[in-house]
mmCIF file of C-alpha atoms (C1' of nucleotides) in Angstrom:
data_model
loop_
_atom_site.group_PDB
_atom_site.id
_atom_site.type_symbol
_atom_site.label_atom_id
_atom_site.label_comp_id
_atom_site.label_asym_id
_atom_site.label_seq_id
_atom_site.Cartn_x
_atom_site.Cartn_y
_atom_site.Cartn_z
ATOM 1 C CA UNK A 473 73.368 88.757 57.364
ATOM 2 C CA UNK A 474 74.252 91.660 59.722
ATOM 3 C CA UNK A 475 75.515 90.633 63.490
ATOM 4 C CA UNK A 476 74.142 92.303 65.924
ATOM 5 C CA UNK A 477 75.376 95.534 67.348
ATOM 6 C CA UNK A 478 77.302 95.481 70.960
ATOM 7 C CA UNK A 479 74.491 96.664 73.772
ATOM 8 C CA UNK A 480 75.721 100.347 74.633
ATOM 9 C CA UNK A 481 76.631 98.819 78.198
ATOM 10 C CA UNK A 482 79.304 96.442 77.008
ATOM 11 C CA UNK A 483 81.345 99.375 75.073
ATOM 12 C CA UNK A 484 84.718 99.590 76.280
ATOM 13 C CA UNK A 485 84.140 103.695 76.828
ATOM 14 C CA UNK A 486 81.344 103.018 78.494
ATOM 15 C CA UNK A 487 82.668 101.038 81.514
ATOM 16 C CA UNK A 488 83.929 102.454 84.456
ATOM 17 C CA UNK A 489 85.917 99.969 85.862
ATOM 18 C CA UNK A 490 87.934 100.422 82.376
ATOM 19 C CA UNK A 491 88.234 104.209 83.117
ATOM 20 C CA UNK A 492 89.626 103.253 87.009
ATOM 21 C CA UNK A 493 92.134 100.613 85.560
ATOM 22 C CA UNK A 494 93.258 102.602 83.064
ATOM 23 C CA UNK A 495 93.904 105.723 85.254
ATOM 24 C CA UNK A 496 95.716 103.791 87.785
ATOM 25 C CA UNK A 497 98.021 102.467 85.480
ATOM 26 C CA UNK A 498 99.103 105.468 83.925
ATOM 27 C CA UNK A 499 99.083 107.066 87.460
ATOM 28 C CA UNK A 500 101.675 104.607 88.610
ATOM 29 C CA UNK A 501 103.444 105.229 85.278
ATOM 30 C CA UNK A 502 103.926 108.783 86.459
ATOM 31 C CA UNK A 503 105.814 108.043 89.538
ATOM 32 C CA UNK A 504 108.005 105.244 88.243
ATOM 33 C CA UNK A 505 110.390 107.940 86.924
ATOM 34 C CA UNK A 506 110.132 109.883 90.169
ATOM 35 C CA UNK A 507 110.723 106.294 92.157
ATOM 36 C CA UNK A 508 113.563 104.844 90.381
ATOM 37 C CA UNK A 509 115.918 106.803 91.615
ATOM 38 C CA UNK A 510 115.297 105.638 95.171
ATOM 39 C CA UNK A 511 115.000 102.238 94.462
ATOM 40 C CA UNK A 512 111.142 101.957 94.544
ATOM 41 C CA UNK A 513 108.466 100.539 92.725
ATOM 42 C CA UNK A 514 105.191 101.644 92.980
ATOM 43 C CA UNK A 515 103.839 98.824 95.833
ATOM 44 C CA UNK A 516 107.147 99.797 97.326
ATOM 45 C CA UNK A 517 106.573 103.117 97.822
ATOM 46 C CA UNK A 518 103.165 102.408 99.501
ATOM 47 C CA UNK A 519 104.610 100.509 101.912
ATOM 48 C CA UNK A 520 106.888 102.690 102.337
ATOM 49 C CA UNK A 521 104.221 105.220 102.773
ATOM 50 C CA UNK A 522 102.871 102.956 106.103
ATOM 51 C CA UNK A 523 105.793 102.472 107.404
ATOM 52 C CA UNK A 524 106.671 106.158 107.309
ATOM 53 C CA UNK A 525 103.656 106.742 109.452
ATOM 54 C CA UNK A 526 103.656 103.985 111.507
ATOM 55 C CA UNK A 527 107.027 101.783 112.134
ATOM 56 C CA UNK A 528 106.817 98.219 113.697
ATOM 57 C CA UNK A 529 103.821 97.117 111.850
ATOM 58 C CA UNK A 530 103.121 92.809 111.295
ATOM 59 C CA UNK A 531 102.453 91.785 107.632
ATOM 60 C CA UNK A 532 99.002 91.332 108.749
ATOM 61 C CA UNK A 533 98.623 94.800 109.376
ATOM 62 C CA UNK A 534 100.272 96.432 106.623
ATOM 63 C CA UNK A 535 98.157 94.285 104.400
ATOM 64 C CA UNK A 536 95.010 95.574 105.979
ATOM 65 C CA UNK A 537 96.227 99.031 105.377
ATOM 66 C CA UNK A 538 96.710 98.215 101.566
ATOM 67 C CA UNK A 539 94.758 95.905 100.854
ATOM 68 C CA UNK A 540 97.417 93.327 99.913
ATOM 69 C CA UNK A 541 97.851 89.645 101.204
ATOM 70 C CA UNK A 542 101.401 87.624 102.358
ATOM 71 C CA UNK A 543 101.158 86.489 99.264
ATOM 72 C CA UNK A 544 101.931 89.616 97.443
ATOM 73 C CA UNK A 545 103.554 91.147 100.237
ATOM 74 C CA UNK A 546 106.072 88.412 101.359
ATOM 75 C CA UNK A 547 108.149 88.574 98.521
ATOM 76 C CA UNK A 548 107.868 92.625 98.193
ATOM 77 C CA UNK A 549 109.043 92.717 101.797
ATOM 78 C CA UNK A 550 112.001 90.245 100.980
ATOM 79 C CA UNK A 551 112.925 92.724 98.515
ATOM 80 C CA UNK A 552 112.880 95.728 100.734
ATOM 81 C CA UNK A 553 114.868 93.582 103.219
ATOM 82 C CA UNK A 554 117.199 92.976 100.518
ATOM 83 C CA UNK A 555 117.847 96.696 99.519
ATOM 84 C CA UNK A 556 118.188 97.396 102.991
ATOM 85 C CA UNK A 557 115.365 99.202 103.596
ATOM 86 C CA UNK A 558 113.352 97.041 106.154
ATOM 87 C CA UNK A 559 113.919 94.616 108.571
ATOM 88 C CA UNK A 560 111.766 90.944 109.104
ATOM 89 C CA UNK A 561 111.660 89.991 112.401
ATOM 90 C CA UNK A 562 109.190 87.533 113.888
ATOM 91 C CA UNK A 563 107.483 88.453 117.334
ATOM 92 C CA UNK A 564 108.545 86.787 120.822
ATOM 93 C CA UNK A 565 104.905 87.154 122.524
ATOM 94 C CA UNK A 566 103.394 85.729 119.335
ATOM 95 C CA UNK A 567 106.099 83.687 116.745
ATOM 96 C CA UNK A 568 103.419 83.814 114.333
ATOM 97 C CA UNK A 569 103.839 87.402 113.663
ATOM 98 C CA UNK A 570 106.511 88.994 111.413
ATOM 99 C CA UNK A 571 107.839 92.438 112.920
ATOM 100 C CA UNK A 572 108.573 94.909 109.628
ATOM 101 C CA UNK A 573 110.659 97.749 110.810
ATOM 102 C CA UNK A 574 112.388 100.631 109.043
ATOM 103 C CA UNK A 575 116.449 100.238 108.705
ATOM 104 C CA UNK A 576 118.095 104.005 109.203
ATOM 105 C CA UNK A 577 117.876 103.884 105.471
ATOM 106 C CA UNK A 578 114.878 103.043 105.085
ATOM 107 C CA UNK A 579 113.818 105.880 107.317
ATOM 108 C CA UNK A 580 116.388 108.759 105.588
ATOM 109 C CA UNK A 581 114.645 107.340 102.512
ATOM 110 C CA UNK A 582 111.842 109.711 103.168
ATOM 111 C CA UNK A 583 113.626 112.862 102.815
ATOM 112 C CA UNK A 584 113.914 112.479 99.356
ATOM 113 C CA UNK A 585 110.764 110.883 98.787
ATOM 114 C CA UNK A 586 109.125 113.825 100.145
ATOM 115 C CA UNK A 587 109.340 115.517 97.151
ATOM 116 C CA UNK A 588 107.548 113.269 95.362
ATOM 117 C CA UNK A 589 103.860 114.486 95.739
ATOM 118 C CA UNK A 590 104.227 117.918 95.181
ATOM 119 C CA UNK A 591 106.049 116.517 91.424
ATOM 120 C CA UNK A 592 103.247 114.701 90.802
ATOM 121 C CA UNK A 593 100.502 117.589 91.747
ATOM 122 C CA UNK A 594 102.181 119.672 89.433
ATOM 123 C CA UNK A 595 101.847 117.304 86.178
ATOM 124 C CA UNK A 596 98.239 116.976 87.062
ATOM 125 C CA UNK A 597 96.324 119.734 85.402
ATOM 126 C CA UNK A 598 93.661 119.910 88.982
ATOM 127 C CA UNK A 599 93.254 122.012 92.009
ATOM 128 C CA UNK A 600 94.467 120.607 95.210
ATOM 129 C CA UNK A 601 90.164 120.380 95.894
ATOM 130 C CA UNK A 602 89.348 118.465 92.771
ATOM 131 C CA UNK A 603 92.306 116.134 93.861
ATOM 132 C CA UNK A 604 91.089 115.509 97.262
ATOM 133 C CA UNK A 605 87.165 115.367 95.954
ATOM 134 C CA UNK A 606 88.429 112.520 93.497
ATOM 135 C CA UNK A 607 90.339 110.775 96.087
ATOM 136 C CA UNK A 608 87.184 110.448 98.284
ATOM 137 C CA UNK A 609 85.078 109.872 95.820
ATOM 138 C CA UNK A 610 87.324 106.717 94.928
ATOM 139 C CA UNK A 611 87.565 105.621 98.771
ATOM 140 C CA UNK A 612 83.950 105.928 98.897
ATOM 141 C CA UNK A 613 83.419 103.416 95.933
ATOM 142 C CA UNK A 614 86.180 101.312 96.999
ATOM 143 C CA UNK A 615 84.710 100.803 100.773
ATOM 144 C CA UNK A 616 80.933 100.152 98.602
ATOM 145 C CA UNK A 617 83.250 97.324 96.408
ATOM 146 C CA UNK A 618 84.808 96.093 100.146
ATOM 147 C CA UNK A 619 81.120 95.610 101.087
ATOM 148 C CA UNK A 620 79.497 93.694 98.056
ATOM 149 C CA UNK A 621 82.866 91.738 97.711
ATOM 150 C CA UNK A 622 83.053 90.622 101.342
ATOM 151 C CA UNK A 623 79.324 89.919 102.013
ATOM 152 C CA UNK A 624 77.321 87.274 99.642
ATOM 153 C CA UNK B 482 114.575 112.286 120.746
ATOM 154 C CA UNK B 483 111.511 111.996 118.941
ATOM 155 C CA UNK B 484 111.005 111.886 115.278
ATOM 156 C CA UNK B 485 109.766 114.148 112.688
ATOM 157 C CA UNK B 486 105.708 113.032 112.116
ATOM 158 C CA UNK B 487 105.114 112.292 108.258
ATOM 159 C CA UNK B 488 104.402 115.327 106.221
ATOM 160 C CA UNK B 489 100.905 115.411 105.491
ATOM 161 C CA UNK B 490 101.541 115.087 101.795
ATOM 162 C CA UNK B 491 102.955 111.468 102.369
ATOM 163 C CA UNK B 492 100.611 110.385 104.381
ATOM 164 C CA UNK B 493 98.811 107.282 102.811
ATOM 165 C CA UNK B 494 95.339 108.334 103.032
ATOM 166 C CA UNK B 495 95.498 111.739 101.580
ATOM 167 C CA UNK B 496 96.848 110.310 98.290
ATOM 168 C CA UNK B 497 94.930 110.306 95.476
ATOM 169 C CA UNK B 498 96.901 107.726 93.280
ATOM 170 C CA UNK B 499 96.305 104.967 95.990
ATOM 171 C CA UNK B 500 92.726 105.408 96.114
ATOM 172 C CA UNK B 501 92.940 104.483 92.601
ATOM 173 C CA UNK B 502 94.920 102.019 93.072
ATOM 174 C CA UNK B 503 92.826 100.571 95.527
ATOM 175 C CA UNK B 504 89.425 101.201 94.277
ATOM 176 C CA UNK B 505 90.477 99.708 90.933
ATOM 177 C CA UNK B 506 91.656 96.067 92.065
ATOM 178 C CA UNK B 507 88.218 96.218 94.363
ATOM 179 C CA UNK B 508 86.550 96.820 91.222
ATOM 180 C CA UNK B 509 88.009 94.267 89.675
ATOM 181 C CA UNK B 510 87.569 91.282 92.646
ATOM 182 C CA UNK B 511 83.521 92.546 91.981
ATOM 183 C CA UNK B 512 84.394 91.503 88.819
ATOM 184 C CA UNK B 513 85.694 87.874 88.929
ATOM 185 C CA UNK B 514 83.208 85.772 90.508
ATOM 186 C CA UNK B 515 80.860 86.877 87.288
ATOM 187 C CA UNK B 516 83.337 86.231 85.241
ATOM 188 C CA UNK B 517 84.555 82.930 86.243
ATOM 189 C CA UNK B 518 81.718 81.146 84.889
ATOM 190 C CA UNK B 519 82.919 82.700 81.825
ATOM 191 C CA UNK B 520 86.189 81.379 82.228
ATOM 192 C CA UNK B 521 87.814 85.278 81.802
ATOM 193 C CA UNK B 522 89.973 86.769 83.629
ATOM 194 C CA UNK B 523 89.464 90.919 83.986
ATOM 195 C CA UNK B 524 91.905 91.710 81.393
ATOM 196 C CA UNK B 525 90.408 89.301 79.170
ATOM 197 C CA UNK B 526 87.364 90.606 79.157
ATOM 198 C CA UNK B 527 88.501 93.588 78.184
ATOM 199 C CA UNK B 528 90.257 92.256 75.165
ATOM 200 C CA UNK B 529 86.655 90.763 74.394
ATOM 201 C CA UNK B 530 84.624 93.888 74.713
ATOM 202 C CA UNK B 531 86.970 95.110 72.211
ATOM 203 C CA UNK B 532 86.497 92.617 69.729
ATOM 204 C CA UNK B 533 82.805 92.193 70.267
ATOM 205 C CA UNK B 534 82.785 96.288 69.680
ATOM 206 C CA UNK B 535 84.991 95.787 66.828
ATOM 207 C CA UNK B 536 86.455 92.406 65.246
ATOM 208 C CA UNK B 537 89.786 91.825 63.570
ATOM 209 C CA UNK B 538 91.906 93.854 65.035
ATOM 210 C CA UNK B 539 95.714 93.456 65.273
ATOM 211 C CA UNK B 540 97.699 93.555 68.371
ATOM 212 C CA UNK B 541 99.287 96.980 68.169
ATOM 213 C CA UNK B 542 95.442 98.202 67.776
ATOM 214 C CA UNK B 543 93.891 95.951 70.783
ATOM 215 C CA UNK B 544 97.416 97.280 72.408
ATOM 216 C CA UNK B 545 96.121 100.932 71.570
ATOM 217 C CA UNK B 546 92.363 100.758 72.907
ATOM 218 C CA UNK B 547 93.580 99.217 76.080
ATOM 219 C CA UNK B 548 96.806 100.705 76.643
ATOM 220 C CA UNK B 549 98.970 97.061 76.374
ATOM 221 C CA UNK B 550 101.982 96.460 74.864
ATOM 222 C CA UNK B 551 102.585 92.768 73.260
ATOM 223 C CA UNK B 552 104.397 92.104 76.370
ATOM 224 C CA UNK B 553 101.045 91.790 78.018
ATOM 225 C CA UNK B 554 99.076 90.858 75.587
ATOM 226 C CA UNK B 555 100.970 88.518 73.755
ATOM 227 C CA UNK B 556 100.741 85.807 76.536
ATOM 228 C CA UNK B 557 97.315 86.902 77.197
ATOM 229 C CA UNK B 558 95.935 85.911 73.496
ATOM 230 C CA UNK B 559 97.211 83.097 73.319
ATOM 231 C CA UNK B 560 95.477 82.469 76.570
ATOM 232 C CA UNK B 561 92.140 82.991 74.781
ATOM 233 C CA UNK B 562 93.300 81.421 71.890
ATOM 234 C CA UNK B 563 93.664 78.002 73.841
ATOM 235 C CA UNK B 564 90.269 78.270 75.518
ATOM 236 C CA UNK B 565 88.991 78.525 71.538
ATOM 237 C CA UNK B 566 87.745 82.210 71.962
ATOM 238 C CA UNK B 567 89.932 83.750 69.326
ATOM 239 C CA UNK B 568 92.148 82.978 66.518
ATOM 240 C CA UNK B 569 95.147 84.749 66.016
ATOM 241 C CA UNK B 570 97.023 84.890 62.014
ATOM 242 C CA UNK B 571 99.429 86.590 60.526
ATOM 243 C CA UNK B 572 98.159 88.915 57.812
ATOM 244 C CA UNK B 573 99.641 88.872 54.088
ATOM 245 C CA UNK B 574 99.121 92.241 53.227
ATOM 246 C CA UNK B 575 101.788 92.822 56.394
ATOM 247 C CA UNK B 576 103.324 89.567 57.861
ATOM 248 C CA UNK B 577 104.845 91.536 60.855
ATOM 249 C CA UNK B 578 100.681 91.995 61.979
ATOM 250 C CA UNK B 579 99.135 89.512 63.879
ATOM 251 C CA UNK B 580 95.119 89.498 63.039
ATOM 252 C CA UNK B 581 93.280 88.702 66.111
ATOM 253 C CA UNK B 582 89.369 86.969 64.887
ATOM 254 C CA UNK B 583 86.500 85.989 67.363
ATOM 255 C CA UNK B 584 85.736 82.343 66.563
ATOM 256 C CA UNK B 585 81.861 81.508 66.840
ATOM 257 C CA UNK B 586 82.282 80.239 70.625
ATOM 258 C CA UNK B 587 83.796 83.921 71.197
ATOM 259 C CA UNK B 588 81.075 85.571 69.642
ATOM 260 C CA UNK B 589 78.715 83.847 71.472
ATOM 261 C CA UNK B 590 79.889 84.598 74.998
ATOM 262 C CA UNK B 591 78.575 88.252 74.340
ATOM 263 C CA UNK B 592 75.613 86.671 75.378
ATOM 264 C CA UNK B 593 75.678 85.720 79.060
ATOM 265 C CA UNK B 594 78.347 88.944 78.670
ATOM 266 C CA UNK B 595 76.176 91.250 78.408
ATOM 267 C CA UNK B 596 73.948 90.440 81.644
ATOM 268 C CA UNK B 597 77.386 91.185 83.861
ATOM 269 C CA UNK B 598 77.114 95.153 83.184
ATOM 270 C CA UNK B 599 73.707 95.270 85.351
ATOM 271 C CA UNK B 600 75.025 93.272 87.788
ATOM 272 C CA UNK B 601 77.778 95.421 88.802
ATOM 273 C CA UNK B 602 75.896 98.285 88.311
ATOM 274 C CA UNK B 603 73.454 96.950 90.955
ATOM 275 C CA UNK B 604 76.172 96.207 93.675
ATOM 276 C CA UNK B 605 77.599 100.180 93.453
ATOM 277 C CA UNK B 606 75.499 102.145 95.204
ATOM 278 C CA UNK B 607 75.312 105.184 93.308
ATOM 279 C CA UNK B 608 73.240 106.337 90.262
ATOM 280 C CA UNK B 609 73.854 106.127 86.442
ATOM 281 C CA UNK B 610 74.935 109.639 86.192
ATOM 282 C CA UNK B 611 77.178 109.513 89.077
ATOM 283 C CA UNK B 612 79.024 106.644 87.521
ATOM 284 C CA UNK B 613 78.983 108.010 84.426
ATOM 285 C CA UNK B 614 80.318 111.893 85.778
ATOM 286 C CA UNK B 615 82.946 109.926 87.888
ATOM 287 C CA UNK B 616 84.100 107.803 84.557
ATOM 288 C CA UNK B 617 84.166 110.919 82.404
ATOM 289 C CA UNK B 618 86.546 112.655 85.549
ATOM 290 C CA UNK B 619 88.430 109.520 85.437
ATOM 291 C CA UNK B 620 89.011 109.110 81.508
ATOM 292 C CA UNK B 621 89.724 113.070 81.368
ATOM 293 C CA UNK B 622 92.890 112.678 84.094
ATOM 294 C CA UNK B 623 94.260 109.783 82.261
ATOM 295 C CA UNK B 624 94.428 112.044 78.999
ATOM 296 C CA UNK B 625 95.931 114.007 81.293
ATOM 297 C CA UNK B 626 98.630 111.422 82.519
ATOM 298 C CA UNK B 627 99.246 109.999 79.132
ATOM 299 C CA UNK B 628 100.325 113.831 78.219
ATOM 300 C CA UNK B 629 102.442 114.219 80.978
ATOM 301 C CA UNK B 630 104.141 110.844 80.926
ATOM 302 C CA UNK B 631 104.761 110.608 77.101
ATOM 303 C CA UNK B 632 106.432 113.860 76.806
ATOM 304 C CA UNK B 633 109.444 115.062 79.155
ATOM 305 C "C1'" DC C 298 117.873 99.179 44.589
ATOM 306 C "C1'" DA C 299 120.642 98.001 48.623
ATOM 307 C "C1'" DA C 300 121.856 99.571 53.258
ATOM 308 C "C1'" DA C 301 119.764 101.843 57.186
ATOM 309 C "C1'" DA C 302 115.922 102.898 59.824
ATOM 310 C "C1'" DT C 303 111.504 101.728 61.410
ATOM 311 C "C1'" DT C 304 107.843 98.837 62.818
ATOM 312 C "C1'" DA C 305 105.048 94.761 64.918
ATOM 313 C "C1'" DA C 306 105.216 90.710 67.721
ATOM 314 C "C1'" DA C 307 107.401 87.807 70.461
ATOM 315 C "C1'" DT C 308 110.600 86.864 74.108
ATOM 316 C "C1'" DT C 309 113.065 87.561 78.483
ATOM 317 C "C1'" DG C 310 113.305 89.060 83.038
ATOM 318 C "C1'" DT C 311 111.500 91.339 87.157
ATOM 319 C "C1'" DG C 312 107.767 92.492 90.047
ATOM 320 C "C1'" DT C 313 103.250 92.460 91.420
ATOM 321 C "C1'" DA C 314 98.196 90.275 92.405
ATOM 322 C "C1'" DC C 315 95.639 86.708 94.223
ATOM 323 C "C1'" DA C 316 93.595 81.970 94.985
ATOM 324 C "C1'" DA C 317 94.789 77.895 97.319
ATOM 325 C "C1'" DT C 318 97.635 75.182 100.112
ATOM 326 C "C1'" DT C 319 101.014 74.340 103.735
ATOM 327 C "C1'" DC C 320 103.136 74.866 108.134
ATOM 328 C "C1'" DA C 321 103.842 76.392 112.560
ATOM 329 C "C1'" DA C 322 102.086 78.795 116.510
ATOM 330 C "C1'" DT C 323 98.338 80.073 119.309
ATOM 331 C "C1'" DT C 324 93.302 79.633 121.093
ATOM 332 C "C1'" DT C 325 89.340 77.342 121.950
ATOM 333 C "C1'" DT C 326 86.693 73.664 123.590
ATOM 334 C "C1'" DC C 327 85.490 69.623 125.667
ATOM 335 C "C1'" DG D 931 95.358 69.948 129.292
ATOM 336 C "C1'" DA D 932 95.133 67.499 124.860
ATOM 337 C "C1'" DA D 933 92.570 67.401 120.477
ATOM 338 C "C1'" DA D 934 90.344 70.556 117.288
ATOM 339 C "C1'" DA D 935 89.891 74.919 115.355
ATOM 340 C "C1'" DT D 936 91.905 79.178 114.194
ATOM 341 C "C1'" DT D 937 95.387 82.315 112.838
ATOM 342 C "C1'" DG D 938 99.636 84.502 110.457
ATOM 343 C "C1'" DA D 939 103.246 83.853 107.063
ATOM 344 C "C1'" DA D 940 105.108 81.548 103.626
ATOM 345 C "C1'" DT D 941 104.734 78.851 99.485
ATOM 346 C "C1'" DT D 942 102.877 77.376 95.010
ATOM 347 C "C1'" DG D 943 100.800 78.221 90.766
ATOM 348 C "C1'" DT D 944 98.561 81.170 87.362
ATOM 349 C "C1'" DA D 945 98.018 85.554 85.209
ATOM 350 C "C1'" DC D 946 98.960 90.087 84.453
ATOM 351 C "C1'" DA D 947 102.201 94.623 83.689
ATOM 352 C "C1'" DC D 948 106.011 96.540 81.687
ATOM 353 C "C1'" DA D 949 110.988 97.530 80.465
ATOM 354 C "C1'" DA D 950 114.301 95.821 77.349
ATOM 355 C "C1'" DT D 951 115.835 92.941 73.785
ATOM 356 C "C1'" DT D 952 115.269 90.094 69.677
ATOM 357 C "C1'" DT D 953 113.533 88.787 65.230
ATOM 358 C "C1'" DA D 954 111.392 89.324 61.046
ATOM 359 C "C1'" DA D 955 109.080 92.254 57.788
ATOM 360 C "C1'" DT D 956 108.445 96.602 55.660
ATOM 361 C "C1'" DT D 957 109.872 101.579 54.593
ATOM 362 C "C1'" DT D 958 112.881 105.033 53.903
ATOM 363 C "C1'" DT D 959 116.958 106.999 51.912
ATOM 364 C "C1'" DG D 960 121.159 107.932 49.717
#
DNA sequence: CAAAATTAAATTGTGTACAATTCAATTTTC
DNA sequence: GAAAATTGAATTGTACACAATTTAATTTTG
């Protein structure tokens, strides 16, 4: 008595949501070498990255930017705030708000971490194009996945 | 005394890593409302598409084809384990393997499984080959990472 | 063949993710 | 303008990830 075979679409290799989870956690395992020097995880680092570009952001809106909630956020921030990177500081017109704001740390941080991208370009074996083809290709599927998650 | 702008190459959107990121927990929210009823988590389900594919596997293989260590998966098992999907033994040709089995109620969950691939496929708006060329990219730069990370 | 090295899981500890709830501060509505 | 609804963070609880250590079992080596 033979069982039956697994339908080609539930093979592992077959599935690409394997082949996006799997990437990105091999991705982040590339910078945690290049991010433990300055204290960073990976999340870190991306809110770093936000802050970078735009101080004096609430949690709200660095969680739109990344996707994240307070619930993953709060305690990352706490953790910034304890290395001294950020400071938490709720808003007079609206108490509600938390104000996250770069210490001067936090900001000279970025020297160093500028470095970072061009490292990890050069351990990837693509042109700068293919990069930035991928990347949209993956922001285009990800706003699709926004869309069917939000909706029904 | 204004300061420096971001370089361009730390500039949130142009990287490629946190499209991955992002795009890959999207994926996986599209994910969990099918597979509630199920009562699996996303990593879960992956551990099941492995055994369906392939019973009787130890942990250091499962670890392999999914790129886990025990640390994850350990915990995880014995997850499935309690909800009476799997059974996990020690095997006497090598006690230090643990042999993880599909019990009947395991096997059987392929069933209403293997409806979910369709599903998703119907909420991504993009054809067969397109998901299959972008998977292929995405396995091919993960070889790529597992190289780079692995050896220096 | 016994000590040393290696291996496979499990354990420990830290840090995300995310659903669900709580709490306080604002808005809305009657 | 007070009760009701909404909003923004924080909190709680569950489940990954993953480094590092531990433990037990097997191999290797002198």
């Amino acid at each position: 008595m033979k069982r039956k075979p697994t339908p080609d679409q539930l093979l592992l290799d077959q599935q690409l949501c394997f082949a996006l989870y799997a990437a990105s956690r091999s991705f982040t395992g590339l910078y945690r070498p290049l991010l433990e020097p300055l204290g960073l995880t990976y999340p870190q680092y991306l809110v770093m990255l936000v802050l970078w570009e735009q101080d004096g952001l609430t949690v709200r809106e660095l969680g739109q930017r990344l996707q994240l909630d307070s619930g993953t956020l709060t305690p990352l921030l706490k953790r910034l705030q304890t290395a001294g990177l950020i400071s938490r500081q709720r808003r007079t017109e609206d108490e509600r708000e938390v104000d996250i704001r770069l210490t001067e740390t936090g900001l000279a941080l970025r020297e160093p971490a500028s470095a970072i991208p061009a490292c990890i370009a050069g351990h990837l074996n693509m042109s700068l194009g293919q990069m930035q083809q991928l990347r949209d290709q993956l922001k285009h599927l990800a706003r699709q996945l926004q869309h069917s998650t939000t909706e029904d």
